[in-house]
């Protein structure tokens, strides 16, 4: 595996401490926070002094003296009370970058293919079109699946469609009212049922809200919907055939919306797929005395070590026999643990479902699923409007995802025109640019915030070409591409990296921080660390380019080296953006 500069230096300084009869661990070196003092620093002499090693300044001097002539080091300084500041050698630095840049993952990937990570995200519902509430799970979940896969994990993503609850009964009853003669409702019908769907997604989107509204006020309608749901779940053939149409019609629309966002799933399983596991878990919960009867319902009490109730119980079955969202989730987890053999299951689901997952996970712990698998609610905050309340349309309605994307595109077109970007391109390219800028706007604005925080949706700000935005990064990528293109026109191409000059130093160090940023992202399941890295990298390139006129450089070997550095930077930006699910542009 490639070693980082920190690792090389820590090794070197560790050995130097050891040579002075002190622990190897004191050699740990870290990046210097003040670049004028050094690139790296080692504070081990002070730590050693605390453990009785004597005057830290003397220790530091001894260690420093023994390493002064080392090839890795350009200059070493000891500062009272015992800091060791290190400037690394330019040649070593460029070789290091060279090696990392030859690796397709910049040194980040490992063989983790034996660790299976299942990522549950998206969670769209049948018959309901996606709205702004589905934005974050799609963006964060997709980015995490890309990042975990890149790192080397065996990743399986699942959309976990909401396809099994009472809303299904409502749709069945709603359709029966409108088209009572369909064969699906005729118990004597022997089939086969028609292959063509009796409903479109528009039909479903009209029927569902009407029926759901009705069921809130009309007990008889609610009872009918509940019964139809139960019949469906018990396998009534006509209902199953009808339900399959509902699901297929919905998935087609969902795939269109996710496709627009550039988000995909390995599995399109749904809540219904957990159904066969429900009797299995109910049996185990009963046998292990985990579930109890409570006023006709079946529940799992959630208690602490002292037996005190710490939150409402997980309801497995209501007194009318209906199973709940939590039951389905527990059964799904059971399948993921015992059938899919997942090592880690991440639920990228809204933070407002925290209690739900605490209940499900507490029950799973009691069943000892945690002995085999780690499960986490990788939750996120709410997208708010400027009034601080969940984001709505101007008229106060729920904002559809499709409309939101159109809005972002409209804003992108406006900003592109105002900045005079691509005004002479043909319409097709203009449209592609607007689309990619829009998607980068939405995704970067979401991912750059720590996921558990709420954020305020401000399309105007998010789509600026200045500041920490997706469009800014796309512009920087296009800019480097244009530099390389212009160089190509005069036959100047990237060559071998030369020893790093002062102008290139900061950019080189930034490029070498990729692995750290990626690992932190994985560790915290939080892509904002990667966003931060990419933004800083783009800025570092800008200041490098300002100081260093690449195309005017007369020395050919030097120019080839500068172009190489630029192309490495371009490559890392593109790889990084792809991990965020953001597509780049050739020019703009
Ligand atoms: N369909 C659910 C909803 O719209 C989200 C599902 C999230 N995943 C899960 N395993 N519960 O709220």
Coordinates of C-alpha atoms and ligand atoms in Angstrom, one line a residue:
X1 CA 0.0 0.0 0.0
X2 CA 1.1 3.6 -0.7
X3 CA 2.3 5.4 2.4
X4 CA 1.5 9.0 3.1
X5 CA 4.1 11.6 4.0
X6 CA 2.8 11.6 7.6
X7 CA 3.3 7.8 7.7
X8 CA 6.8 8.1 6.3
X9 CA 7.8 10.8 8.7
X10 CA 6.2 9.2 11.7
X11 CA 8.2 6.0 10.9
X12 CA 11.4 8.0 10.5
X13 CA 10.9 10.0 13.7
X14 CA 9.7 6.9 15.6
X15 CA 13.0 5.2 14.8
X16 CA 14.9 8.3 15.9
X17 CA 13.1 8.4 19.2
X18 CA 13.8 4.7 19.6
X19 CA 17.5 5.2 19.0
X20 CA 17.3 7.5 22.0
X21 CA 15.7 4.8 24.1
X22 CA 12.3 6.4 23.9
X23 CA 9.0 5.0 22.6
X24 CA 8.5 4.8 18.8
X25 CA 5.1 6.4 19.2
X26 CA 6.6 9.8 20.1
X27 CA 7.6 10.1 16.5
X28 CA 4.0 10.8 15.3
X29 CA 4.1 13.7 12.9
X30 CA 1.2 15.9 11.8
X31 CA 0.6 18.6 9.2
X32 CA 1.7 22.0 10.5
X33 CA -1.2 24.4 11.0
X34 CA 1.1 27.4 10.1
X35 CA 2.9 26.6 6.8
X36 CA 5.5 29.3 7.4
X37 CA 6.8 27.3 10.4
X38 CA 7.0 24.0 8.6
X39 CA 5.2 21.4 6.5
X40 CA 4.9 19.0 9.3
X41 CA 5.6 19.0 13.0
X42 CA 6.5 16.4 15.6
X43 CA 5.6 17.1 19.2
X44 CA 6.8 13.9 20.7
X45 CA 9.6 15.4 22.8
X46 CA 7.1 17.3 25.0
X47 CA 5.0 14.1 25.4
X48 CA 8.2 12.2 26.3
X49 CA 9.1 14.9 28.9
X50 CA 5.8 14.4 30.6
X51 CA 6.7 10.8 31.0
X52 CA 10.1 11.6 32.6
X53 CA 12.4 11.8 29.5
X54 CA 14.0 15.0 30.7
X55 CA 14.4 18.4 29.0
X56 CA 12.2 18.3 25.8
X57 CA 14.4 20.8 24.0
X58 CA 17.4 18.5 24.5
X59 CA 15.5 15.5 23.3
X60 CA 14.1 17.3 20.3
X61 CA 17.6 18.6 19.3
X62 CA 19.0 15.0 19.5
X63 CA 16.2 13.6 17.3
X64 CA 16.5 16.5 14.9
X65 CA 20.3 16.2 14.6
X66 CA 20.1 12.5 13.8
X67 CA 17.7 13.2 10.9
X68 CA 19.1 16.4 9.5
X69 CA 20.8 14.7 6.5
X70 CA 17.9 12.4 5.7
X71 CA 16.7 12.4 2.0
X72 CA 13.1 13.1 3.0
X73 CA 14.0 16.3 4.8
X74 CA 15.0 19.6 3.4
X75 CA 15.1 21.5 6.7
X76 CA 14.4 20.8 10.3
X77 CA 14.1 23.3 13.2
X78 CA 13.6 22.9 16.9
X79 CA 11.6 25.5 18.7
X80 CA 11.2 25.8 22.5
X81 CA 10.0 24.1 24.5
X82 CA 10.5 21.1 22.1
X83 CA 8.7 21.4 18.9
X84 CA 10.3 19.8 15.8
X85 CA 9.3 21.6 12.6
X86 CA 10.0 19.8 9.4
X87 CA 10.2 21.0 5.8
X88 CA 10.1 18.1 3.4
X89 CA 12.5 17.7 0.4
X90 CA 11.1 18.9 -2.9
X91 CA 12.2 15.9 -4.8
X92 CA 10.7 13.5 -2.4
X93 CA 7.4 15.5 -2.5
X94 CA 7.1 15.3 -6.2
X95 CA 7.9 11.6 -6.3
X96 CA 5.2 11.0 -3.6
X97 CA 2.6 12.8 -5.7
X98 CA 3.7 11.0 -8.8
X99 CA 3.2 7.6 -7.1
X100 CA -0.2 8.6 -5.7
X101 CA -1.4 10.0 -8.9
X102 CA -0.5 6.8 -10.8
X103 CA -3.0 4.9 -8.6
X104 CA -6.5 5.1 -10.0
X105 CA -7.9 5.7 -6.5
X106 CA -5.1 8.1 -5.4
X107 CA -4.1 5.5 -2.9
X108 CA -7.5 5.4 -1.2
X109 CA -8.8 2.0 -2.3
X110 CA -8.3 -1.2 -0.2
X111 CA -9.5 -4.7 -0.6
X112 CA -12.6 -4.7 1.5
X113 CA -14.6 -6.9 -0.7
X114 CA -15.3 -9.3 2.1
X115 CA -17.3 -6.6 4.0
X116 CA -20.8 -6.2 2.6
X117 CA -22.4 -2.9 3.1
X118 CA -26.1 -2.6 2.4
X119 CA -27.4 1.0 1.9
X120 CA -31.1 1.6 2.3
X121 CA -31.9 4.9 0.7
X122 CA -34.5 6.6 -1.5
X123 CA -37.5 5.0 0.2
X124 CA -40.0 6.3 -2.4
X125 CA -43.7 5.2 -2.1
X126 CA -45.9 3.6 -4.6
X127 CA -48.5 6.0 -6.2
X128 CA -46.9 9.1 -4.7
X129 CA -44.5 11.2 -6.8
X130 CA -41.3 12.2 -5.2
X131 CA -41.1 15.5 -3.4
X132 CA -38.4 17.6 -1.9
X133 CA -38.4 15.3 1.2
X134 CA -36.9 12.6 -1.0
X135 CA -34.1 14.8 -2.2
X136 CA -31.6 14.3 0.6
X137 CA -31.9 10.6 1.0
X138 CA -31.3 10.2 -2.8
X139 CA -28.3 12.6 -2.9
X140 CA -26.6 11.5 0.3
X141 CA -27.4 7.8 -0.1
X142 CA -26.1 7.8 -3.7
X143 CA -22.9 9.6 -2.8
X144 CA -22.3 7.1 0.1
X145 CA -22.8 4.1 -2.2
X146 CA -20.3 5.5 -4.7
X147 CA -17.8 6.3 -1.9
X148 CA -18.0 3.0 -0.2
X149 CA -17.7 1.2 -3.5
X150 CA -14.7 3.3 -4.5
X151 CA -13.0 2.4 -1.2
X152 CA -13.4 -1.2 -2.0
X153 CA -16.4 -2.4 0.0
X154 CA -19.0 -4.8 -1.5
X155 CA -21.9 -2.4 -1.7
X156 CA -25.6 -3.2 -2.3
X157 CA -28.1 -0.4 -2.4
X158 CA -31.8 -0.9 -2.1
X159 CA -34.6 1.6 -2.8
X160 CA -36.9 -0.1 -0.3
X161 CA -40.1 0.9 -1.9
X162 CA -43.1 1.7 0.2
X163 CA -45.4 -0.8 -1.4
X164 CA -47.2 -2.7 1.3
X165 CA -49.1 -0.5 3.7
X166 CA -52.7 0.6 4.0
X167 CA -52.2 3.0 1.0
X168 CA -52.4 -0.1 -1.2
X169 CA -55.9 -0.9 0.2
X170 CA -56.9 2.7 -0.4
X171 CA -55.8 2.4 -4.1
X172 CA -57.6 -0.8 -4.6
X173 CA -60.9 0.5 -3.1
X174 CA -60.5 3.8 -4.9
X175 CA -60.2 2.1 -8.2
X176 CA -63.0 -0.3 -7.5
X177 CA -65.3 2.7 -7.0
X178 CA -64.2 4.2 -10.3
X179 CA -64.1 1.0 -12.4
X180 CA -66.1 -1.7 -10.6
X181 CA -66.2 -4.0 -13.7
X182 CA -62.5 -4.7 -13.8
X183 CA -61.7 -8.4 -13.5
X184 CA -59.4 -7.8 -10.5
X185 CA -62.4 -7.3 -8.3
X186 CA -64.3 -10.4 -9.5
X187 CA -63.7 -13.2 -7.1
X188 CA -64.9 -15.8 -9.6
X189 CA -62.5 -14.6 -12.3
X190 CA -60.1 -17.4 -13.2
X191 CA -57.6 -15.3 -15.2
X192 CA -55.4 -14.6 -16.8
X193 CA -55.5 -10.9 -15.8
X194 CA -54.8 -8.3 -18.5
X195 CA -51.1 -7.5 -19.0
X196 CA -51.8 -3.8 -19.5
X197 CA -52.2 -1.6 -16.5
X198 CA -55.7 -0.3 -15.9
X199 CA -54.2 2.8 -14.4
X200 CA -51.5 5.4 -15.2
X201 CA -49.4 7.1 -12.7
X202 CA -51.6 10.2 -13.0
X203 CA -54.6 8.0 -12.1
X204 CA -52.8 6.8 -9.0
X205 CA -51.8 10.2 -8.1
X206 CA -55.4 11.4 -8.2
X207 CA -56.9 8.3 -6.5
X208 CA -54.4 8.2 -3.6
X209 CA -54.8 11.7 -2.1
X210 CA -58.6 11.5 -2.6
X211 CA -58.9 8.2 -0.9
X212 CA -56.5 9.0 1.9
X213 CA -58.4 12.2 2.6
X214 CA -61.7 10.3 2.6
X215 CA -60.4 7.6 5.0
X216 CA -59.5 10.3 7.5
X217 CA -63.1 11.3 7.9
X218 CA -65.1 8.3 6.7
X219 CA -64.8 5.3 9.0
X220 CA -66.5 3.0 6.6
X221 CA -64.1 3.9 3.8
X222 CA -61.1 3.4 6.2
X223 CA -62.4 0.0 7.2
X224 CA -62.8 -1.1 3.6
X225 CA -59.3 0.1 2.8
X226 CA -57.9 -1.8 5.8
X227 CA -59.7 -5.0 4.7
X228 CA -58.5 -4.7 1.2
X229 CA -54.9 -4.3 2.5
X230 CA -55.3 -7.4 4.6
X231 CA -56.7 -9.4 1.7
X232 CA -53.9 -8.2 -0.5
X233 CA -51.4 -9.3 2.1
X234 CA -53.1 -12.6 2.5
X235 CA -52.6 -13.2 -1.3
X236 CA -56.0 -12.5 -2.9
X237 CA -55.1 -13.1 -6.6
X238 CA -56.9 -10.3 -8.2
X239 CA -55.5 -7.8 -5.7
X240 CA -52.0 -9.1 -6.2
X241 CA -52.3 -8.7 -9.9
X242 CA -53.6 -5.2 -9.6
X243 CA -51.0 -4.3 -7.0
X244 CA -48.3 -5.5 -9.4
X245 CA -49.6 -2.9 -11.9
X246 CA -49.5 -0.2 -9.3
X247 CA -45.9 -1.0 -8.4
X248 CA -44.7 -1.3 -12.0
X249 CA -46.4 2.0 -13.1
X250 CA -44.8 3.7 -10.1
X251 CA -41.4 2.3 -10.6
X252 CA -41.3 3.5 -14.2
X253 CA -41.9 7.1 -13.0
X254 CA -39.5 6.8 -10.1
X255 CA -36.8 5.6 -12.4
X256 CA -37.4 8.6 -14.6
X257 CA -37.0 11.0 -11.6
X258 CA -33.9 9.2 -10.2
X259 CA -32.5 9.0 -13.7
X260 CA -32.7 12.8 -14.0
X261 CA -30.8 13.1 -10.7
X262 CA -28.3 10.5 -11.8
X263 CA -29.1 8.2 -8.9
X264 CA -29.4 4.4 -9.3
X265 CA -30.0 1.3 -7.1
X266 CA -28.8 -2.2 -7.2
X267 CA -32.1 -3.5 -5.8
X268 CA -35.6 -2.3 -6.2
X269 CA -37.0 -4.3 -3.4
X270 CA -39.9 -3.1 -1.3
X271 CA -41.6 -3.5 2.1
X272 CA -43.6 -6.3 0.5
X273 CA -40.4 -8.4 0.1
X274 CA -40.1 -8.5 3.9
X275 CA -43.6 -10.1 4.2
X276 CA -42.4 -13.8 4.2
X277 CA -40.1 -12.9 7.1
X278 CA -42.8 -11.5 9.3
X279 CA -44.0 -14.8 10.7
X280 CA -40.4 -15.9 11.2
X281 CA -39.5 -12.9 13.4
X282 CA -42.9 -13.0 15.2
X283 CA -42.2 -16.6 16.1
X284 CA -38.6 -15.9 17.3
X285 CA -39.7 -12.9 19.3
X286 CA -42.4 -15.0 21.0
X287 CA -40.1 -17.9 21.7
X288 CA -37.5 -15.7 23.2
X289 CA -40.1 -13.9 25.3
X290 CA -39.2 -10.6 23.8
X291 CA -42.7 -9.8 22.5
X292 CA -45.6 -9.3 24.9
X293 CA -49.4 -8.9 24.5
X294 CA -50.7 -5.5 25.5
X295 CA -54.4 -4.8 25.3
X296 CA -54.8 -7.1 22.3
X297 CA -51.8 -5.7 20.5
X298 CA -48.4 -7.4 20.2
X299 CA -45.5 -5.2 21.3
X300 CA -41.8 -5.1 22.2
X301 CA -41.3 -2.9 25.2
X302 CA -38.1 -0.8 25.0
X303 CA -36.4 -0.6 28.4
X304 CA -33.0 0.2 29.8
X305 CA -30.8 -2.1 31.9
X306 CA -33.0 -1.5 35.0
X307 CA -36.1 -2.4 33.1
X308 CA -37.3 1.3 33.0
X309 CA -39.3 2.1 29.8
X310 CA -37.1 4.5 27.8
X311 CA -39.4 5.1 24.8
X312 CA -42.7 3.9 23.5
X313 CA -42.8 0.2 22.6
X314 CA -42.3 -1.2 19.1
X315 CA -45.8 -2.2 17.9
X316 CA -45.6 -5.5 16.0
X317 CA -49.3 -6.1 15.5
X318 CA -52.3 -4.0 16.3
X319 CA -55.3 -5.5 17.9
X320 CA -57.0 -5.8 14.5
X321 CA -54.1 -8.0 13.3
X322 CA -52.4 -5.4 11.0
X323 CA -48.6 -5.3 11.0
X324 CA -46.9 -2.0 11.1
X325 CA -44.0 0.0 9.5
X326 CA -41.7 -1.2 12.4
X327 CA -42.6 -4.8 11.9
X328 CA -41.8 -4.6 8.2
X329 CA -38.5 -2.9 9.0
X330 CA -37.5 -5.5 11.6
X331 CA -38.3 -8.3 9.1
X332 CA -36.3 -6.5 6.4
X333 CA -33.4 -6.2 8.7
X334 CA -33.7 -9.9 9.6
X335 CA -33.5 -10.7 5.9
X336 CA -30.5 -8.5 5.4
X337 CA -28.7 -10.0 8.4
X338 CA -29.5 -13.7 7.8
X339 CA -30.2 -14.0 4.1
X340 CA -28.1 -11.3 2.6
X341 CA -25.3 -11.7 5.2
X342 CA -24.7 -7.9 5.4
X343 CA -21.9 -6.8 7.7
X344 CA -23.1 -3.2 7.8
X345 CA -26.6 -1.8 7.1
X346 CA -26.9 1.9 6.7
X347 CA -30.3 3.5 6.7
X348 CA -30.1 6.9 5.0
X349 CA -33.4 8.1 6.2
X350 CA -34.8 11.4 7.6
X351 CA -33.8 12.3 11.1
X352 CA -37.5 12.7 12.0
X353 CA -37.6 8.9 11.9
X354 CA -35.0 8.5 14.7
X355 CA -37.4 7.1 17.2
X356 CA -38.7 4.5 14.7
X357 CA -35.1 3.2 14.1
X358 CA -34.2 3.2 17.8
X359 CA -37.3 1.0 18.4
X360 CA -36.5 -1.3 15.5
X361 CA -32.8 -1.6 16.4
X362 CA -33.6 -2.2 20.1
X363 CA -35.8 -5.1 19.1
X364 CA -33.1 -6.4 16.7
X365 CA -30.5 -6.2 19.5
X366 CA -32.8 -8.2 21.7
X367 CA -32.8 -10.8 18.9
X368 CA -29.0 -10.6 18.9
X369 CA -28.8 -9.5 15.3
X370 CA -26.0 -7.1 16.4
X371 CA -23.8 -10.1 17.0
X372 CA -23.5 -10.5 13.2
X373 CA -24.2 -7.1 11.8
X374 CA -23.8 -3.4 12.5
X375 CA -26.9 -1.3 11.7
X376 CA -27.1 2.4 11.8
X377 CA -29.5 5.2 11.1
X378 CA -27.4 7.5 9.0
X379 CA -29.9 10.3 9.3
X380 CA -30.1 13.7 7.9
X381 CA -31.8 17.1 8.7
X382 CA -34.6 18.9 7.0
X383 CA -34.5 21.1 3.9
X384 CA -36.2 24.4 5.1
X385 CA -37.5 27.4 3.3
X386 CA -36.3 30.9 4.1
X387 CA -38.9 31.1 6.8
X388 CA -37.2 28.2 8.6
X389 CA -40.0 25.8 8.1
X390 CA -39.9 22.7 5.8
X391 CA -39.5 23.8 2.2
X392 CA -42.8 24.3 0.3
X393 CA -43.9 25.7 -3.1
X394 CA -44.9 29.3 -3.3
X395 CA -48.5 28.4 -2.7
X396 CA -47.7 26.3 0.3
X397 CA -47.9 22.9 -1.4
X398 CA -45.5 20.1 -1.4
X399 CA -42.7 20.7 -3.8
X400 CA -42.4 17.8 -6.3
X401 CA -38.8 16.7 -7.0
X402 CA -39.4 16.9 -10.8
X403 CA -40.5 20.6 -10.5
X404 CA -37.5 21.3 -8.2
X405 CA -35.1 20.1 -10.8
X406 CA -36.8 22.2 -13.5
X407 CA -36.5 25.2 -11.2
X408 CA -32.8 24.5 -10.7
X409 CA -32.4 24.2 -14.5
X410 CA -34.2 27.5 -15.1
X411 CA -31.9 29.2 -12.5
X412 CA -28.8 27.6 -14.2
X413 CA -29.8 29.0 -17.6
X414 CA -30.2 32.4 -16.1
X415 CA -26.8 32.4 -14.3
X416 CA -25.1 30.9 -17.4
X417 CA -26.4 33.7 -19.6
X418 CA -25.5 36.4 -17.1
X419 CA -22.0 35.1 -16.9
X420 CA -21.7 34.8 -20.7
X421 CA -20.9 31.1 -20.4
X422 CA -21.4 29.1 -23.6
X423 CA -23.5 31.7 -25.3
X424 CA -22.2 30.6 -28.7
X425 CA -22.6 26.9 -28.1
X426 CA -25.4 25.0 -30.0
X427 CA -28.7 24.4 -28.2
X428 CA -28.0 20.7 -27.4
X429 CA -24.8 21.6 -25.6
X430 CA -26.4 24.5 -23.8
X431 CA -29.1 22.2 -22.5
X432 CA -26.5 19.7 -21.3
X433 CA -24.6 22.4 -19.5
X434 CA -27.8 23.7 -17.9
X435 CA -28.7 20.2 -16.8
X436 CA -25.4 19.4 -15.3
X437 CA -25.0 22.8 -13.6
X438 CA -28.5 22.3 -12.1
X439 CA -27.8 18.9 -10.7
X440 CA -24.4 20.0 -9.4
X441 CA -26.2 22.9 -7.7
X442 CA -28.7 20.7 -5.9
X443 CA -26.2 18.0 -5.0
X444 CA -23.3 20.1 -3.8
X445 CA -25.5 22.5 -1.8
X446 CA -26.9 19.4 0.0
X447 CA -23.7 17.5 0.5
X448 CA -21.5 20.4 1.7
X449 CA -23.5 20.6 4.9
X450 CA -22.9 18.1 7.7
X451 CA -25.8 15.7 7.0
X452 CA -27.5 15.9 10.4
X453 CA -27.9 19.6 10.1
X454 CA -31.0 21.3 8.6
X455 CA -30.3 23.8 5.8
X456 CA -32.1 26.6 4.1
X457 CA -32.9 26.1 0.5
X458 CA -31.7 29.2 -1.4
X459 CA -31.5 28.3 -5.0
X460 CA -30.1 31.7 -6.0
X461 CA -27.1 31.3 -3.7
X462 CA -26.5 27.6 -4.4
X463 CA -26.2 28.3 -8.2
X464 CA -23.7 31.1 -8.0
X465 CA -20.4 30.5 -9.8
X466 CA -18.5 32.0 -6.9
X467 CA -18.2 30.5 -3.5
X468 CA -18.6 27.0 -2.1
X469 CA -21.0 25.7 -4.8
X470 CA -21.4 23.0 -7.4
X471 CA -21.2 25.4 -10.3
X472 CA -18.0 26.9 -9.0
X473 CA -16.4 23.4 -9.0
X474 CA -17.7 22.6 -12.5
X475 CA -16.3 25.9 -13.7
X476 CA -12.8 25.1 -12.2
X477 CA -12.8 21.7 -13.9
X478 CA -13.7 23.3 -17.3
X479 CA -11.0 25.9 -16.7
X480 CA -8.3 23.3 -16.2
X481 CA -9.5 21.4 -19.2
X482 CA -9.3 24.6 -21.3
X483 CA -5.7 25.2 -20.1
X484 CA -4.7 21.7 -21.1
X485 CA -6.5 22.1 -24.4
X486 CA -4.7 25.3 -25.2
X487 CA -1.4 23.7 -24.3
X488 CA -2.2 20.8 -26.6
X489 CA -2.7 23.3 -29.4
X490 CA 1.0 24.3 -29.2
X491 CA 2.0 20.7 -28.6
X492 CA 2.7 21.1 -24.9
X493 CA 1.7 18.0 -23.1
X494 CA 1.9 16.8 -19.5
X495 CA 5.3 15.1 -18.7
X496 CA 7.3 14.1 -15.7
X497 CA 6.8 15.9 -12.4
X498 CA 9.9 17.8 -11.5
X499 CA 10.9 18.6 -7.9
X500 CA 8.1 20.7 -6.4
X501 CA 8.7 24.5 -6.6
X502 CA 7.4 26.9 -4.0
X503 CA 4.4 27.9 -6.1
X504 CA 3.3 24.2 -6.4
X505 CA 3.9 23.3 -2.8
X506 CA 0.5 24.0 -1.3
X507 CA -1.4 22.4 -4.2
X508 CA 0.8 19.3 -4.0
X509 CA 0.1 18.9 -0.3
X510 CA -3.6 19.4 -0.9
X511 CA -3.6 16.7 -3.5
X512 CA -2.0 14.3 -1.1
X513 CA -4.7 14.9 1.5
X514 CA -7.3 13.1 -0.6
X515 CA -7.0 9.7 1.2
X516 CA -7.5 11.4 4.6
X517 CA -10.6 13.3 3.4
X518 CA -12.1 10.1 1.9
X519 CA -11.5 8.1 5.0
X520 CA -13.1 10.7 7.2
X521 CA -16.1 10.7 4.9
X522 CA -16.4 7.0 5.2
X523 CA -15.8 6.9 9.0
X524 CA -18.5 9.6 9.7
X525 CA -20.7 8.6 6.7
X526 CA -20.6 12.3 5.9
X527 CA -19.7 13.5 2.3
X528 CA -19.2 17.1 3.5
X529 CA -15.6 16.2 4.3
X530 CA -15.0 15.3 0.7
X531 CA -16.9 18.4 -0.5
X532 CA -14.6 20.5 1.7
X533 CA -11.5 18.8 0.3
X534 CA -12.6 19.4 -3.3
X535 CA -13.5 23.0 -2.8
X536 CA -10.1 23.7 -1.1
X537 CA -8.4 21.8 -3.9
X538 CA -10.1 24.0 -6.5
X539 CA -9.1 27.1 -4.6
X540 CA -5.5 25.9 -4.3
X541 CA -5.4 25.4 -8.0
X542 CA -6.6 28.9 -8.6
X543 CA -3.9 30.4 -6.5
X544 CA -1.3 28.2 -8.0
X545 CA -2.4 29.2 -11.5
X546 CA -2.4 32.9 -10.6
X547 CA 1.3 32.7 -9.4
X548 CA 2.5 30.4 -12.1
X549 CA 2.0 31.2 -15.8
X550 CA 2.0 27.7 -17.2
X551 CA 1.7 28.5 -20.9
X552 CA 4.3 31.2 -20.8
X553 CA 6.9 28.9 -19.2
X554 CA 9.9 28.8 -21.5
X555 CA 11.6 25.7 -20.0
X556 CA 9.8 22.8 -21.8
X557 CA 10.5 20.2 -19.1
X558 CA 9.2 22.6 -16.4
X559 CA 6.1 23.4 -18.5
X560 CA 5.5 19.7 -19.0
X561 CA 5.8 19.2 -15.2
X562 CA 3.3 22.1 -14.5
X563 CA 0.9 20.6 -17.0
X564 CA 1.2 17.3 -15.3
X565 CA 0.4 18.8 -11.9
X566 CA -2.6 20.5 -13.5
X567 CA -3.8 17.2 -15.0
X568 CA -3.4 15.4 -11.7
X569 CA -5.5 18.1 -10.1
X570 CA -8.1 17.9 -12.8
X571 CA -8.3 14.1 -12.4
X572 CA -8.7 14.3 -8.7
X573 CA -11.4 16.9 -9.0
X574 CA -13.3 14.8 -11.5
X575 CA -12.9 11.6 -9.5
X576 CA -14.1 13.4 -6.4
X577 CA -17.1 15.0 -8.0
X578 CA -18.1 11.7 -9.5
X579 CA -18.1 10.3 -5.9
X580 CA -20.6 13.0 -5.1
X581 CA -22.7 12.0 -8.1
X582 CA -21.8 15.2 -10.0
X583 CA -21.0 15.0 -13.7
X584 CA -18.5 17.5 -15.1
X585 CA -18.3 19.5 -18.3
X586 CA -15.8 19.7 -21.1
X587 CA -16.2 23.4 -21.4
X588 CA -18.6 26.2 -20.4
Ligands
LIG1 N1 -41.0 4.9 2.6 C1 -40.6 5.5 3.8 C2 -41.1 7.0 3.9 O1 -41.5 7.5 2.9 C3 -39.1 5.6 3.9 C4 -38.4 4.2 4.0 C5 -37.1 4.3 4.6 N2 -36.4 3.0 4.8 C6 -36.7 2.2 5.7 N3 -36.1 1.0 5.8 N4 -37.6 2.5 6.7 O2 -41.1 7.5 5.0

